[in-house]
């Protein structure tokens, strides 16, 4: 009964949005009392100004974790007859849900670990290496214990167990990269949450298309949680996501992008080989920001984990865009690549090449504009008359 499951999973969106909105209101009341504030100008990428609560991640985590925990508890405790009576569409999938309770528990534990890591970092600024090591530990747990592994075809393609190791290593690297990418992207009001909302919406559509209802449920919970939070994070933000939220956002996007099969619905659905590029296309903009700002920092002789104002959004502002417009451009660029990701599993190899080329063209256009602006700024500096002359 696909129609029933579609309605059931989509109903999670307003549930998560309401939970997130309510928890955001609670955090706004508690944060000043408990000094849970982002110190203005405390890092190079944070503008000076009024201290803003940075515990919006509590709302995002709660909006996802509470419904998931409730569903897992019901799956384990409620008899099948109760499911058939109150949620007949989901009752058909109850055996599969019960079979994956352990993996779902690992996912919840991994998200809780990322959430706790972010909350601690928001309070006392952990160093880059401890933070990266903790992210890697969560990624390894998700891969080895949580059944989250990409490119499993390598298991048979590479003999001697090396295929499994290569697949596991690439997946762990992907999780760490996306967690960091969304953490890096959380540098302007509404930016990371908006990009995450676009990406989670795209992944939700892909999950529905492949009949993966539990992955779709995660996507709708994430989308709802982000929409509820965005009400308070839109410029000028009254609440920040904080690392406690951006790490959870990145972790969830990484997991759903790996768990998706990108195949057609039904047991006969098979994903084409080029579907492996779907996560790269959908998340191209966060990855572009991660890669470009890391290169800029390395060329400046500083650690890629050092905060500054050289992110993609900041560079758009140096082109002359106001902050809200810069955020809008990043959202639209994410939507442009995300729409290509929707098409990628359904087209021929030639069509896939066009989609990937379109994604590359979007990023290349932005890079060319940035480079031209930088050259223009340098030319103005050279041609400017000396002071007093």
Tab-separated table of C-alpha atoms in Angstrom:
chain	number	residue	atom	x	y	z
A	1	UNK	CA	0.000	0.000	0.000
A	2	UNK	CA	2.366	2.728	-1.270
A	3	UNK	CA	-0.257	5.454	-0.904
A	4	UNK	CA	-0.663	4.755	2.792
A	5	UNK	CA	3.083	4.754	3.401
A	6	UNK	CA	3.471	7.966	1.429
A	7	UNK	CA	0.907	9.737	3.596
A	8	UNK	CA	2.397	8.259	6.764
A	9	UNK	CA	5.942	9.354	5.970
A	10	UNK	CA	4.867	12.796	4.764
A	11	UNK	CA	2.890	13.268	7.982
A	12	UNK	CA	6.201	13.167	9.831
A	13	UNK	CA	7.169	16.517	8.290
A	14	UNK	CA	4.661	18.654	10.245
A	15	UNK	CA	5.275	16.546	13.357
A	16	UNK	CA	9.012	17.266	13.205
A	17	UNK	CA	8.414	20.925	12.326
A	18	UNK	CA	6.138	21.381	15.341
A	19	UNK	CA	8.595	19.601	17.633
A	20	UNK	CA	11.479	21.696	16.343
A	21	UNK	CA	9.528	24.948	16.644
A	22	UNK	CA	8.500	24.169	20.207
A	23	UNK	CA	11.997	23.123	21.250
A	24	UNK	CA	13.421	26.274	19.656
A	25	UNK	CA	11.047	28.369	21.769
A	26	UNK	CA	12.187	26.456	24.842
A	27	UNK	CA	15.857	26.991	23.994
A	28	UNK	CA	15.279	30.723	23.535
A	29	UNK	CA	13.897	30.878	27.073
A	30	UNK	CA	16.577	28.719	28.680
A	31	UNK	CA	19.693	29.857	26.810
A	32	UNK	CA	20.074	33.292	28.479
A	33	UNK	CA	19.576	31.771	31.930
A	34	UNK	CA	22.159	29.064	31.336
A	35	UNK	CA	24.561	31.261	29.318
A	36	UNK	CA	24.173	29.083	26.215
A	37	UNK	CA	25.146	31.933	23.919
A	38	UNK	CA	27.448	32.365	20.956
A	39	UNK	CA	29.976	34.996	21.981
A	40	UNK	CA	29.945	37.767	19.329
A	41	UNK	CA	33.179	37.896	17.377
A	42	UNK	CA	34.551	34.899	19.293
A	43	UNK	CA	35.897	33.409	16.064
A	44	UNK	CA	37.069	34.870	12.785
A	45	UNK	CA	33.961	33.716	10.920
A	46	UNK	CA	31.546	35.149	13.499
A	47	UNK	CA	30.567	38.808	13.145
A	48	UNK	CA	30.601	41.093	16.133
A	49	UNK	CA	27.213	41.991	17.553
A	50	UNK	CA	24.620	40.761	19.998
A	51	UNK	CA	25.204	37.356	21.590
A	52	UNK	CA	22.750	34.830	20.119
A	53	UNK	CA	21.788	31.437	21.616
A	54	UNK	CA	23.599	28.685	19.720
A	55	UNK	CA	21.606	25.668	20.890
A	56	UNK	CA	19.221	25.356	17.950
A	57	UNK	CA	20.815	21.973	17.372
A	58	UNK	CA	18.969	20.686	20.437
A	59	UNK	CA	15.702	21.347	18.610
A	60	UNK	CA	16.897	19.735	15.378
A	61	UNK	CA	18.221	16.652	17.152
A	62	UNK	CA	15.057	16.328	19.220
A	63	UNK	CA	12.796	16.715	16.187
A	64	UNK	CA	14.499	13.728	14.553
A	65	UNK	CA	15.535	11.571	17.500
A	66	UNK	CA	12.301	11.662	19.513
A	67	UNK	CA	10.013	10.348	16.721
A	68	UNK	CA	12.614	7.763	15.683
A	69	UNK	CA	13.037	6.557	19.268
A	70	UNK	CA	9.255	6.388	19.693
A	71	UNK	CA	8.871	4.388	16.475
A	72	UNK	CA	11.627	1.969	17.481
A	73	UNK	CA	10.091	1.488	20.916
A	74	UNK	CA	6.695	0.829	19.352
A	75	UNK	CA	8.206	-1.586	16.836
A	76	UNK	CA	9.851	-3.562	19.599
A	77	UNK	CA	7.048	-3.506	22.159
A	78	UNK	CA	3.706	-3.095	20.400
A	79	UNK	CA	2.128	-6.313	19.076
A	80	UNK	CA	1.584	-6.724	15.368
A	81	UNK	CA	-2.179	-6.557	15.913
A	82	UNK	CA	-1.872	-3.024	17.285
A	83	UNK	CA	0.184	-1.962	14.268
A	84	UNK	CA	-2.373	-3.509	11.923
A	85	UNK	CA	-5.134	-1.568	13.663
A	86	UNK	CA	-3.515	1.846	14.085
A	87	UNK	CA	-0.964	1.938	11.249
A	88	UNK	CA	-1.945	-0.708	8.694
A	89	UNK	CA	0.304	0.725	5.983
A	90	UNK	CA	3.353	0.410	8.238
A	91	UNK	CA	2.319	-2.984	9.653
A	92	UNK	CA	3.344	-4.638	6.388
A	93	UNK	CA	6.905	-3.422	6.961
A	94	UNK	CA	7.031	-4.302	10.673
A	95	UNK	CA	9.208	-7.439	10.245
A	96	UNK	CA	11.777	-5.440	8.294
A	97	UNK	CA	11.756	-2.661	10.866
A	98	UNK	CA	12.242	-5.118	13.724
A	99	UNK	CA	15.103	-6.779	11.850
A	100	UNK	CA	16.961	-3.464	11.684
A	101	UNK	CA	16.337	-2.250	15.239
A	102	UNK	CA	20.013	-2.715	16.063
A	103	UNK	CA	21.191	-0.675	13.087
A	104	UNK	CA	18.636	2.033	13.854
A	105	UNK	CA	19.890	2.124	17.429
A	106	UNK	CA	23.444	2.621	16.174
A	107	UNK	CA	22.227	5.482	13.990
A	108	UNK	CA	20.542	7.158	16.959
A	109	UNK	CA	23.661	6.613	19.049
A	110	UNK	CA	25.878	8.045	16.322
A	111	UNK	CA	23.705	11.133	15.964
A	112	UNK	CA	23.663	11.533	19.739
A	113	UNK	CA	27.455	11.303	19.737
A	114	UNK	CA	27.763	13.994	17.065
A	115	UNK	CA	25.235	16.138	18.933
A	116	UNK	CA	27.153	15.814	22.202
A	117	UNK	CA	30.447	16.544	20.435
A	118	UNK	CA	28.992	19.704	18.947
A	119	UNK	CA	27.479	20.880	22.224
A	120	UNK	CA	30.822	20.481	23.977
A	121	UNK	CA	32.649	22.252	21.150
A	122	UNK	CA	30.160	25.126	21.309
A	123	UNK	CA	31.014	25.617	24.977
A	124	UNK	CA	34.780	25.099	25.122
A	125	UNK	CA	36.130	25.023	21.532
A	126	UNK	CA	37.771	21.634	21.112
A	127	UNK	CA	40.912	21.491	19.003
A	128	UNK	CA	40.707	20.352	15.362
A	129	UNK	CA	42.343	16.960	15.938
A	130	UNK	CA	40.162	15.788	18.871
A	131	UNK	CA	37.063	16.946	17.015
A	132	UNK	CA	38.102	15.186	13.808
A	133	UNK	CA	38.981	12.013	15.718
A	134	UNK	CA	35.552	11.953	17.363
A	135	UNK	CA	33.843	12.409	13.986
A	136	UNK	CA	35.901	9.556	12.557
A	137	UNK	CA	34.960	7.304	15.485
A	138	UNK	CA	31.257	7.947	14.880
A	139	UNK	CA	31.710	7.337	11.147
A	140	UNK	CA	33.452	4.003	11.771
A	141	UNK	CA	30.669	2.945	14.157
A	142	UNK	CA	27.995	3.810	11.595
A	143	UNK	CA	29.832	1.782	8.956
A	144	UNK	CA	30.808	-1.284	10.981
A	145	UNK	CA	27.824	-1.532	13.352
A	146	UNK	CA	25.093	0.477	11.665
A	147	UNK	CA	25.007	-1.131	8.240
A	148	UNK	CA	25.755	2.174	6.517
A	149	UNK	CA	28.104	1.332	3.677
A	150	UNK	CA	28.375	2.586	0.109
A	151	UNK	CA	29.667	0.847	-3.010
A	152	UNK	CA	29.058	-2.646	-1.640
A	153	UNK	CA	29.648	-3.994	-5.147
A	154	UNK	CA	33.335	-3.749	-4.269
A	155	UNK	CA	32.880	-6.717	-1.903
A	156	UNK	CA	32.850	-9.137	-4.837
A	157	UNK	CA	34.874	-7.025	-7.267
A	158	UNK	CA	37.992	-6.916	-5.059
A	159	UNK	CA	39.060	-10.285	-3.597
A	160	UNK	CA	40.549	-11.101	-0.227
A	161	UNK	CA	38.265	-8.904	1.845
A	162	UNK	CA	39.905	-5.766	0.495
A	163	UNK	CA	36.690	-4.799	-1.280
A	164	UNK	CA	34.818	-4.610	2.018
A	165	UNK	CA	37.648	-2.607	3.575
A	166	UNK	CA	37.748	-0.206	0.622
A	167	UNK	CA	33.974	0.264	0.718
A	168	UNK	CA	33.999	0.816	4.482
A	169	UNK	CA	36.899	3.263	4.287
A	170	UNK	CA	35.306	5.308	1.509
A	171	UNK	CA	32.007	5.438	3.399
A	172	UNK	CA	33.657	6.586	6.627
A	173	UNK	CA	35.551	9.242	4.671
A	174	UNK	CA	32.276	10.370	3.059
A	175	UNK	CA	30.550	10.674	6.442
A	176	UNK	CA	33.393	12.753	7.882
A	177	UNK	CA	33.488	14.941	4.751
A	178	UNK	CA	29.751	15.713	4.779
A	179	UNK	CA	29.707	16.322	8.539
A	180	UNK	CA	32.536	18.821	8.107
A	181	UNK	CA	30.989	20.347	4.980
A	182	UNK	CA	27.739	21.185	6.775
A	183	UNK	CA	29.686	22.388	9.807
A	184	UNK	CA	31.717	24.702	7.559
A	185	UNK	CA	28.558	25.907	5.802
A	186	UNK	CA	26.962	27.049	9.067
A	187	UNK	CA	28.449	30.541	8.827
A	188	UNK	CA	25.510	32.834	7.967
A	189	UNK	CA	21.903	33.161	9.089
A	190	UNK	CA	19.738	30.506	7.445
A	191	UNK	CA	22.522	29.119	5.259
A	192	UNK	CA	23.222	25.588	6.497
A	193	UNK	CA	19.601	24.950	7.466
A	194	UNK	CA	18.333	26.096	4.062
A	195	UNK	CA	20.863	24.033	2.133
A	196	UNK	CA	20.087	21.053	4.360
A	197	UNK	CA	16.359	21.506	3.747
A	198	UNK	CA	16.854	21.488	-0.029
A	199	UNK	CA	19.100	18.411	0.108
A	200	UNK	CA	16.824	16.493	2.483
A	201	UNK	CA	13.838	17.289	0.261
A	202	UNK	CA	15.663	15.921	-2.780
A	203	UNK	CA	16.690	12.775	-0.905
A	204	UNK	CA	13.092	12.336	0.312
A	205	UNK	CA	11.815	12.313	-3.273
A	206	UNK	CA	14.528	9.829	-4.273
A	207	UNK	CA	13.662	7.580	-1.321
A	208	UNK	CA	9.976	7.593	-2.256
A	209	UNK	CA	10.875	6.791	-5.859
A	210	UNK	CA	12.857	3.740	-4.763
A	211	UNK	CA	10.264	2.612	-2.217
A	212	UNK	CA	12.608	3.090	0.770
A	213	UNK	CA	10.026	4.298	3.250
A	214	UNK	CA	12.184	4.354	6.358
A	215	UNK	CA	14.864	6.412	4.629
A	216	UNK	CA	12.091	8.700	3.381
A	217	UNK	CA	10.840	9.007	6.965
A	218	UNK	CA	14.293	10.142	8.100
A	219	UNK	CA	14.397	12.701	5.297
A	220	UNK	CA	10.979	14.122	6.159
A	221	UNK	CA	11.884	14.301	9.854
A	222	UNK	CA	15.069	16.172	8.981
A	223	UNK	CA	13.234	18.485	6.586
A	224	UNK	CA	10.548	19.241	9.163
A	225	UNK	CA	13.113	19.841	11.880
A	226	UNK	CA	14.992	22.286	9.665
A	227	UNK	CA	11.844	24.164	8.648
A	228	UNK	CA	10.799	24.581	12.272
A	229	UNK	CA	14.271	25.851	13.134
A	230	UNK	CA	14.470	28.196	10.129
A	231	UNK	CA	11.606	30.241	11.581
A	232	UNK	CA	14.069	31.403	14.248
A	233	UNK	CA	17.225	31.287	12.125
A	234	UNK	CA	16.084	33.494	9.251
A	235	UNK	CA	17.952	36.832	9.113
A	236	UNK	CA	18.404	38.377	11.581
A	237	UNK	CA	18.727	35.092	13.436
A	238	UNK	CA	17.375	34.764	16.959
A	239	UNK	CA	18.832	31.265	17.297
A	240	UNK	CA	21.917	29.613	15.835
A	241	UNK	CA	22.251	25.957	14.898
A	242	UNK	CA	25.626	25.637	16.601
A	243	UNK	CA	27.961	22.696	16.129
A	244	UNK	CA	25.464	20.660	18.141
A	245	UNK	CA	23.121	20.986	15.173
A	246	UNK	CA	25.381	21.287	12.138
A	247	UNK	CA	27.166	18.018	12.954
A	248	UNK	CA	23.815	16.225	13.306
A	249	UNK	CA	22.652	17.746	10.018
A	250	UNK	CA	25.787	16.582	8.219
A	251	UNK	CA	25.625	13.140	9.789
A	252	UNK	CA	22.012	12.596	8.745
A	253	UNK	CA	22.598	13.787	5.188
A	254	UNK	CA	25.615	11.488	4.913
A	255	UNK	CA	23.683	8.481	6.220
A	256	UNK	CA	20.595	8.898	4.025
A	257	UNK	CA	22.752	9.522	0.949
A	258	UNK	CA	24.497	6.192	1.572
A	259	UNK	CA	21.411	4.201	2.594
A	260	UNK	CA	19.533	5.194	-0.566
A	261	UNK	CA	19.715	2.596	-3.329
A	262	UNK	CA	18.600	5.037	-6.080
A	263	UNK	CA	16.796	2.095	-7.715
A	264	UNK	CA	13.232	1.920	-8.963
A	265	UNK	CA	10.501	0.668	-6.621
A	266	UNK	CA	9.876	-3.039	-6.180
A	267	UNK	CA	12.205	-6.049	-5.872
A	268	UNK	CA	13.244	-5.800	-9.522
A	269	UNK	CA	14.461	-2.225	-9.286
A	270	UNK	CA	18.144	-1.872	-10.093
A	271	UNK	CA	20.157	1.327	-9.883
A	272	UNK	CA	22.296	2.211	-12.909
A	273	UNK	CA	26.060	2.417	-12.298
A	274	UNK	CA	26.084	6.206	-12.653
A	275	UNK	CA	23.686	6.513	-9.692
A	276	UNK	CA	26.805	6.450	-7.521
A	277	UNK	CA	27.250	10.129	-8.437
A	278	UNK	CA	23.858	11.189	-7.033
A	279	UNK	CA	25.133	12.133	-3.533
A	280	UNK	CA	28.016	14.078	-5.068
A	281	UNK	CA	25.617	16.027	-7.290
A	282	UNK	CA	23.007	16.728	-4.601
A	283	UNK	CA	25.652	17.826	-2.079
A	284	UNK	CA	27.939	19.492	-4.623
A	285	UNK	CA	27.607	22.986	-3.138
A	286	UNK	CA	28.566	22.056	0.458
A	287	UNK	CA	31.452	20.007	-0.924
A	288	UNK	CA	32.538	22.952	-3.100
A	289	UNK	CA	32.602	25.196	-0.055
A	290	UNK	CA	34.549	22.608	1.953
A	291	UNK	CA	37.127	22.095	-0.793
A	292	UNK	CA	37.562	25.745	-1.796
A	293	UNK	CA	37.867	27.172	1.702
A	294	UNK	CA	40.289	24.379	2.672
A	295	UNK	CA	42.513	25.259	-0.297
A	296	UNK	CA	42.388	28.958	0.618
A	297	UNK	CA	43.414	28.212	4.195
A	298	UNK	CA	46.189	25.822	3.215
A	299	UNK	CA	47.598	28.393	0.776
A	300	UNK	CA	47.553	30.901	3.632
A	301	UNK	CA	49.526	28.457	5.768
A	302	UNK	CA	46.771	27.746	8.308
A	303	UNK	CA	44.809	24.629	9.212
A	304	UNK	CA	41.695	23.902	7.114
A	305	UNK	CA	39.806	23.625	10.417
A	306	UNK	CA	40.607	27.243	11.355
A	307	UNK	CA	37.571	29.515	11.179
A	308	UNK	CA	37.671	32.581	8.931
A	309	UNK	CA	35.484	34.622	6.568
A	310	UNK	CA	36.596	32.969	3.336
A	311	UNK	CA	33.621	30.658	2.905
A	312	UNK	CA	31.666	30.570	-0.338
A	313	UNK	CA	28.937	32.761	1.150
A	314	UNK	CA	31.463	35.325	2.383
A	315	UNK	CA	33.117	35.421	-1.027
A	316	UNK	CA	29.728	36.083	-2.617
A	317	UNK	CA	29.329	39.047	-0.273
A	318	UNK	CA	32.667	40.380	-1.483
A	319	UNK	CA	31.151	40.327	-4.974
A	320	UNK	CA	28.759	42.967	-3.667
A	321	UNK	CA	25.806	40.812	-2.615
A	322	UNK	CA	24.040	41.588	0.670
A	323	UNK	CA	24.012	38.703	3.181
A	324	UNK	CA	20.442	37.588	2.415
A	325	UNK	CA	21.165	37.536	-1.322
A	326	UNK	CA	24.373	35.547	-0.783
A	327	UNK	CA	22.409	32.969	1.204
A	328	UNK	CA	19.768	32.879	-1.533
A	329	UNK	CA	22.386	32.231	-4.213
A	330	UNK	CA	23.755	29.269	-2.254
A	331	UNK	CA	20.240	27.904	-1.780
A	332	UNK	CA	19.483	28.238	-5.495
A	333	UNK	CA	22.785	26.645	-6.489
A	334	UNK	CA	21.965	23.707	-4.204
A	335	UNK	CA	18.509	23.444	-5.768
A	336	UNK	CA	20.012	23.495	-9.272
A	337	UNK	CA	22.392	20.634	-8.538
A	338	UNK	CA	19.770	18.806	-6.476
A	339	UNK	CA	17.286	18.762	-9.354
A	340	UNK	CA	19.989	17.176	-11.463
A	341	UNK	CA	20.422	14.558	-8.758
A	342	UNK	CA	16.724	13.693	-9.041
A	343	UNK	CA	17.157	12.900	-12.733
A	344	UNK	CA	20.454	11.044	-12.523
A	345	UNK	CA	19.138	7.554	-11.553
A	346	UNK	CA	16.466	7.691	-14.281
A	347	UNK	CA	18.526	8.661	-17.332
A	348	UNK	CA	20.847	6.877	-19.730
A	349	UNK	CA	24.636	7.110	-19.371
A	350	UNK	CA	24.625	9.928	-21.933
A	351	UNK	CA	21.943	11.737	-19.956
A	352	UNK	CA	23.947	11.194	-16.781
A	353	UNK	CA	26.950	12.839	-18.414
A	354	UNK	CA	24.770	15.862	-19.207
A	355	UNK	CA	23.537	16.070	-15.594
A	356	UNK	CA	27.058	15.860	-14.177
A	357	UNK	CA	28.247	18.451	-16.711
A	358	UNK	CA	25.381	20.741	-15.695
A	359	UNK	CA	26.366	20.419	-12.039
A	360	UNK	CA	29.994	21.149	-12.887
A	361	UNK	CA	28.909	24.141	-14.984
A	362	UNK	CA	26.997	25.639	-12.039
A	363	UNK	CA	30.033	25.400	-9.785
A	364	UNK	CA	32.432	26.532	-12.525
A	365	UNK	CA	30.301	29.604	-13.247
A	366	UNK	CA	30.413	30.586	-9.589
A	367	UNK	CA	34.160	29.966	-9.447
A	368	UNK	CA	34.773	32.098	-12.561
A	369	UNK	CA	32.721	34.962	-11.106
A	370	UNK	CA	34.690	34.744	-7.884
A	371	UNK	CA	38.027	34.720	-9.724
A	372	UNK	CA	37.034	37.673	-11.914
A	373	UNK	CA	35.957	39.647	-8.874
A	374	UNK	CA	39.236	38.898	-7.118
A	375	UNK	CA	41.283	40.003	-10.135
A	376	UNK	CA	39.212	43.182	-10.391
A	377	UNK	CA	39.776	43.998	-6.736
A	378	UNK	CA	43.530	43.507	-7.132
A	379	UNK	CA	43.573	45.731	-10.233
A	380	UNK	CA	41.801	48.498	-8.332
A	381	UNK	CA	44.390	48.247	-5.556
A	382	UNK	CA	47.263	48.504	-8.064
A	383	UNK	CA	45.747	51.459	-9.957
A	384	UNK	CA	44.729	53.386	-6.855
A	385	UNK	CA	46.804	56.560	-6.252
A	386	UNK	CA	49.006	56.600	-3.142
A	387	UNK	CA	47.548	58.115	0.002
A	388	UNK	CA	47.994	61.878	0.167
A	389	UNK	CA	48.967	62.037	-3.492
